[in-house]
Short mmCIF file of C-alpha atoms in Angstrom, two decimals:
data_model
loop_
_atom_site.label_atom_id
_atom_site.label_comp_id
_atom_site.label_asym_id
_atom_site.label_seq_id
_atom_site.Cartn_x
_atom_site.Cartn_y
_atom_site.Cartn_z
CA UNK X 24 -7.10 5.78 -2.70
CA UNK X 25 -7.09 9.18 -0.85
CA UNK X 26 -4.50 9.94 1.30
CA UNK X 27 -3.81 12.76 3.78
CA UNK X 28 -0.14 13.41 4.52
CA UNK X 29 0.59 15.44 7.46
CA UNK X 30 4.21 16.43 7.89
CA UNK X 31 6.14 19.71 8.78
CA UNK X 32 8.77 19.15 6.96
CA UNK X 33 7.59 20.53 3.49
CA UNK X 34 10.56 19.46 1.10
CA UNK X 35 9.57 15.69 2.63
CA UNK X 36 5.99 16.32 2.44
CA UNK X 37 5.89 17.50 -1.14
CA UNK X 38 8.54 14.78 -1.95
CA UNK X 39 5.91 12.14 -0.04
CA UNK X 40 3.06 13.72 -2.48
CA UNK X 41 4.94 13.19 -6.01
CA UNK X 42 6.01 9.54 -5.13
CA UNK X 43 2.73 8.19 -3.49
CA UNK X 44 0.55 10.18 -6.79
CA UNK X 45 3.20 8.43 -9.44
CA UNK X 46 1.83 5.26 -7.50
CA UNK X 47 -1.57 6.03 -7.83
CA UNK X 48 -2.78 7.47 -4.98
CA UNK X 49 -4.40 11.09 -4.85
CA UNK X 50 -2.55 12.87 -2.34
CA UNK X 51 -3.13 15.79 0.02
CA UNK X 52 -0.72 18.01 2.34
CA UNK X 53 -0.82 19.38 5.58
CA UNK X 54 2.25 20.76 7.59
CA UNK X 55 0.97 21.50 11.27
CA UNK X 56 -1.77 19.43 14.05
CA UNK X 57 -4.40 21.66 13.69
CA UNK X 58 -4.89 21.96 10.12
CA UNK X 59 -4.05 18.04 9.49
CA UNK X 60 -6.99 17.47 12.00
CA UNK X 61 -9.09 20.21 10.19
CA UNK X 62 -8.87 18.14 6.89
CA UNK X 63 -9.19 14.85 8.03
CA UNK X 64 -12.31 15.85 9.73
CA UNK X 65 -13.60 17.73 6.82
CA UNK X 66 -13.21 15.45 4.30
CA UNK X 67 -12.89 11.58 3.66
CA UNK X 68 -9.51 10.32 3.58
CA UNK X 69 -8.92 6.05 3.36
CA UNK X 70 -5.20 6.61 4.51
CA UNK X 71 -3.19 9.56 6.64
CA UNK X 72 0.55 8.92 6.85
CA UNK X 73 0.87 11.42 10.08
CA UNK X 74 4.28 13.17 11.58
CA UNK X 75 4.48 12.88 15.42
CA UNK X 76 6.27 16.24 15.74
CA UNK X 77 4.04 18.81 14.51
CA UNK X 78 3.51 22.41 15.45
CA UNK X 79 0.11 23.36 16.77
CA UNK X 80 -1.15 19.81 17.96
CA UNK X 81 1.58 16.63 17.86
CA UNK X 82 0.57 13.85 15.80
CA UNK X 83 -1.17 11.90 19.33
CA UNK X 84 -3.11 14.10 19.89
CA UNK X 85 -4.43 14.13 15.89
CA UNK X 86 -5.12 10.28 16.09
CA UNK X 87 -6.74 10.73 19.63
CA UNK X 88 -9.26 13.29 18.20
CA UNK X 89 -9.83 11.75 15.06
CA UNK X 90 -10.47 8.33 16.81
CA UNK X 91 -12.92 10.33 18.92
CA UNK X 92 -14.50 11.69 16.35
CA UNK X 93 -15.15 8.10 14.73
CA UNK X 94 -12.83 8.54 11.89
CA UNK X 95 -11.82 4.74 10.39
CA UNK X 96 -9.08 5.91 8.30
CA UNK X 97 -5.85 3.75 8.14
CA UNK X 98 -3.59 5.88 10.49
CA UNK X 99 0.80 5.38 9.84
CA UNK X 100 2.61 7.45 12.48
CA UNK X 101 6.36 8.55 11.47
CA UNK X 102 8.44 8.15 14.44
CA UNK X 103 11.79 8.92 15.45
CA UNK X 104 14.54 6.80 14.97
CA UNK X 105 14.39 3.85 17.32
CA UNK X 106 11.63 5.80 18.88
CA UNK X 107 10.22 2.39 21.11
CA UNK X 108 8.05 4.55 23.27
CA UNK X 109 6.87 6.78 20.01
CA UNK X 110 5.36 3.42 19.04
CA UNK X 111 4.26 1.89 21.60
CA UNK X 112 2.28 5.55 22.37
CA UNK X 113 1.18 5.80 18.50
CA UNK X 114 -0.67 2.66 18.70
CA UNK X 115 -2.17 3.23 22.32
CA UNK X 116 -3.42 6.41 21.09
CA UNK X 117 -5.19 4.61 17.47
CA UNK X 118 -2.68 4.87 15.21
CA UNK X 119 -2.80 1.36 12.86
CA UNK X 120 1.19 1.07 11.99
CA UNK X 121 4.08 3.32 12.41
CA UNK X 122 7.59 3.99 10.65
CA UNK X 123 10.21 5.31 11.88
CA UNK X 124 12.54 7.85 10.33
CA UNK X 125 14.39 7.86 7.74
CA UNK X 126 12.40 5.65 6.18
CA UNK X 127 12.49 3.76 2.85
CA UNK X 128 9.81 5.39 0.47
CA UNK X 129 9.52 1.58 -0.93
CA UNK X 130 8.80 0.37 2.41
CA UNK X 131 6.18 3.50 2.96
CA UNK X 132 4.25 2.20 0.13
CA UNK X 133 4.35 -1.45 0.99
CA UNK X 134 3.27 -0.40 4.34
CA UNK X 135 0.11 1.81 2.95
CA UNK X 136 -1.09 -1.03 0.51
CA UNK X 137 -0.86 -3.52 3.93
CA UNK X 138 -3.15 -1.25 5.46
CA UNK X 139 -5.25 -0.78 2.40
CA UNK X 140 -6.50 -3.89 2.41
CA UNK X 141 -6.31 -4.07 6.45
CA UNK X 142 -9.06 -1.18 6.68
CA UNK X 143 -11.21 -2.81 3.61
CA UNK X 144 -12.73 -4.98 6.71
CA UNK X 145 -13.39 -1.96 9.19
CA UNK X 146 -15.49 -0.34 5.68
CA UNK X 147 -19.22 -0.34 6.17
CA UNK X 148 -21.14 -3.57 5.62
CA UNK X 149 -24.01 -2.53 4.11
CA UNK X 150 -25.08 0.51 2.50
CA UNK X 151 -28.21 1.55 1.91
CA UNK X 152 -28.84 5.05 -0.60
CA UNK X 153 -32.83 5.40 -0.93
CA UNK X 154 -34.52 2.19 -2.40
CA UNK X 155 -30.66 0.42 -3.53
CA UNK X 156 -29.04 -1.56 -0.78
CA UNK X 157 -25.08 -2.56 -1.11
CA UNK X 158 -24.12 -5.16 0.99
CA UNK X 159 -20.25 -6.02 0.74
CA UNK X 160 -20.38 -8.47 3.10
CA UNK X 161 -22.83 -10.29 1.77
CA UNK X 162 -21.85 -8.80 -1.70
CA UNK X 163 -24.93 -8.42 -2.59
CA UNK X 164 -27.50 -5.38 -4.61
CA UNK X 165 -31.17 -4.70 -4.38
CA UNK X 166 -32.72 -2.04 -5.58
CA UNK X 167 -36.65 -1.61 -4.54
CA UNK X 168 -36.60 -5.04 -2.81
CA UNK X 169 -35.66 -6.69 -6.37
CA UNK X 170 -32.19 -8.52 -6.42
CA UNK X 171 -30.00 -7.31 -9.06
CA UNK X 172 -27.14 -9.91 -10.26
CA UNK X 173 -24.10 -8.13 -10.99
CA UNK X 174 -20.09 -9.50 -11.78
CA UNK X 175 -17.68 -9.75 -9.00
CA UNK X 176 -16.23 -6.46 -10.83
CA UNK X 177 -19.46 -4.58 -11.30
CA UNK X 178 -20.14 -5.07 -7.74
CA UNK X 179 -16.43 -4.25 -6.63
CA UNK X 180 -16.87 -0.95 -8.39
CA UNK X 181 -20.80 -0.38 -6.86
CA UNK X 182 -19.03 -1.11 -3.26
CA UNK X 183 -16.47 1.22 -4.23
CA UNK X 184 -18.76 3.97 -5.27
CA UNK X 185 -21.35 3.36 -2.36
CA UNK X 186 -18.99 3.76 0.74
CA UNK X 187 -17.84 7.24 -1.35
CA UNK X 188 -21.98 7.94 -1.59
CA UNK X 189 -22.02 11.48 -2.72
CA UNK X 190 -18.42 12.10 -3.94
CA UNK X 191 -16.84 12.65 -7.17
CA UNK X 192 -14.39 9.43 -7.56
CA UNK X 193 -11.85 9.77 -10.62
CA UNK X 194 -11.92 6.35 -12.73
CA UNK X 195 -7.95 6.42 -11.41
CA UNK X 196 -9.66 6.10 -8.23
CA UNK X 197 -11.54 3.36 -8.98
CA UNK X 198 -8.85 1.46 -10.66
CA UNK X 199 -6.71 1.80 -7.82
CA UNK X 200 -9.64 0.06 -5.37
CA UNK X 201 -10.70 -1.92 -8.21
CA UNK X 202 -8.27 -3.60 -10.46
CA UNK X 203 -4.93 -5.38 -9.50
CA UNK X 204 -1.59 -3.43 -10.62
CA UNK X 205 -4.18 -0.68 -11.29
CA UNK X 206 -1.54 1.80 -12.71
CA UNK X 207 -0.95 -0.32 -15.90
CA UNK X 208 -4.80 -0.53 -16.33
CA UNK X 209 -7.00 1.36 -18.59
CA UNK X 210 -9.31 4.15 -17.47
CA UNK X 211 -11.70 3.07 -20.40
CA UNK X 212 -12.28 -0.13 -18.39
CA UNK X 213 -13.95 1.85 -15.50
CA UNK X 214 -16.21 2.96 -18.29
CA UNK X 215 -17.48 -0.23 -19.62
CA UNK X 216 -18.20 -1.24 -15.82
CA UNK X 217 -20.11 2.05 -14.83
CA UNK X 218 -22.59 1.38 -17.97
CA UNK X 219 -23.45 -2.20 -17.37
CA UNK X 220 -24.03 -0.76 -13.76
CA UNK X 221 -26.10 1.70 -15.39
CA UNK X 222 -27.87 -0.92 -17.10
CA UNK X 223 -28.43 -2.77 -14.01
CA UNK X 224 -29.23 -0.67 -11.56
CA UNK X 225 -30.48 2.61 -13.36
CA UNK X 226 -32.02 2.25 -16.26
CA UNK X 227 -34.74 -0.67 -15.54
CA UNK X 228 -35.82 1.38 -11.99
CA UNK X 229 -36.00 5.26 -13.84
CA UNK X 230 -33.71 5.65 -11.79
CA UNK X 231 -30.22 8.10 -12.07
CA UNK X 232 -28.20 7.49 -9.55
CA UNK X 233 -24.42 6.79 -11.04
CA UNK X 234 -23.55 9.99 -12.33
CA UNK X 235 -20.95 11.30 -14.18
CA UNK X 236 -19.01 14.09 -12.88
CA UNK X 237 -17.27 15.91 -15.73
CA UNK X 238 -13.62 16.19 -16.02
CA UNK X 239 -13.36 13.70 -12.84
CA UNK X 240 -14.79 10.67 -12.64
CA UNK X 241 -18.38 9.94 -10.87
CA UNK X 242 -20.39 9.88 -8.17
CA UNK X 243 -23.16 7.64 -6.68
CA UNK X 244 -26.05 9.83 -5.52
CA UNK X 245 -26.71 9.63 -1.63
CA UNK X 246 -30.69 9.24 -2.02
CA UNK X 247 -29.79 6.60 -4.46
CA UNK X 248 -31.02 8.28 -7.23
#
């Protein structure tokens, strides 16, 4: 999963990014408001672990805007020690859990994989790219009006790739969303499941639409292919 880490303090920050990458997540930095804001509107992030104090624009203010803004990324807010009013304030302003400092980096994680699978529900329902229509509620795929049958994995990887429509996602990635204790499992996994998808989905329709993306992962054309 993609997460967005926006804290001032850059020996935490930077010691935030190596522990939450060794457990599998793919981790960027920000150290002030305005350019934590700037990224989290710019790009897609499933998870922002965000610093109240923060030159520029406080972290409130962030989750206000983003909220605004529509963004349904799983928000933790760092508060200060027995901060009760930092909390109470982090959730009235969006914010999905908080911690308060100093924190247990064991605890941080537990707390991101809880809201992981919290924000799975808030996800989009049903996706449709061109003539191929993901439903994860239903957990269903048609392509052209034809139903495709596809494992409970090959669909858990489509799902995956559909509500990233458009981005390169590494097979790390995808193991991560994918598989249980994802950092013992095998990236060559990912690409057994992307060719039966290929298979499925592709290849009887002419059409092209999972793609690789060299030297990262791949990508699930927006038009659907």
């Amino acid at each position: 999963m993609r997460v967005l880490v926006v804290e001032d303090e850059r020996r935490l920050a930077r010691a935030l990014q190596l522990g939450l990458t060794a457990e599998g997540f793919t981790v960027d930095l920000a150290h002030d408001g305005l350019s934590g804001l700037a990224r989290a509107t710019d790009h897609a992030y499933d998870l922002i672990v965000l610093d109240i104090m923060l030159p520029g624009l406080n972290g409130y203010r962030v989750c206000s805007r983003l909220r605004a803004v529509g963004s349904d990324a799983g928000i933790l807010m760092l508060t200060a020690k027995d901060g009760e009013w930092d909390e109470a304030e982090a959730l009235d302003t969006g914010a999905d859990d908080f911690l308060s400092k100093p924190f247990s980096f064991v605890v941080l994680v537990a707390r991101l994989k809880a809201l992981a699978r919290r924000i799975g529900s808030r996800a989009p329902r049903r996706t449709v790219l061109g003539d191929l229509v993901v439903d994860s509620a239903a957990r269903t795929c048609t392509r052209a009006g034809t139903a495709v049958p596809l494992t409970p994995r090959e669909f858990a990887v489509l799902d995956h790739l559909a509500r990233r429509a458009g981005e390169a996602v590494s097979k790390r990635e995808i193991l991560d969303a994918v598989w249980d204790s994802a950092a013992d499992g095998d990236p060559n996994t990912v690409e057994v499941h992307i060719s039966a998808l290929r298979r499925k989905i592709d290849t009887p329709f002419g059409r092209s639409a999972v793609q690789t993306v060299r030297g990262t992962g791949y990508r699930l054309a927006a038009d659907g292919g």
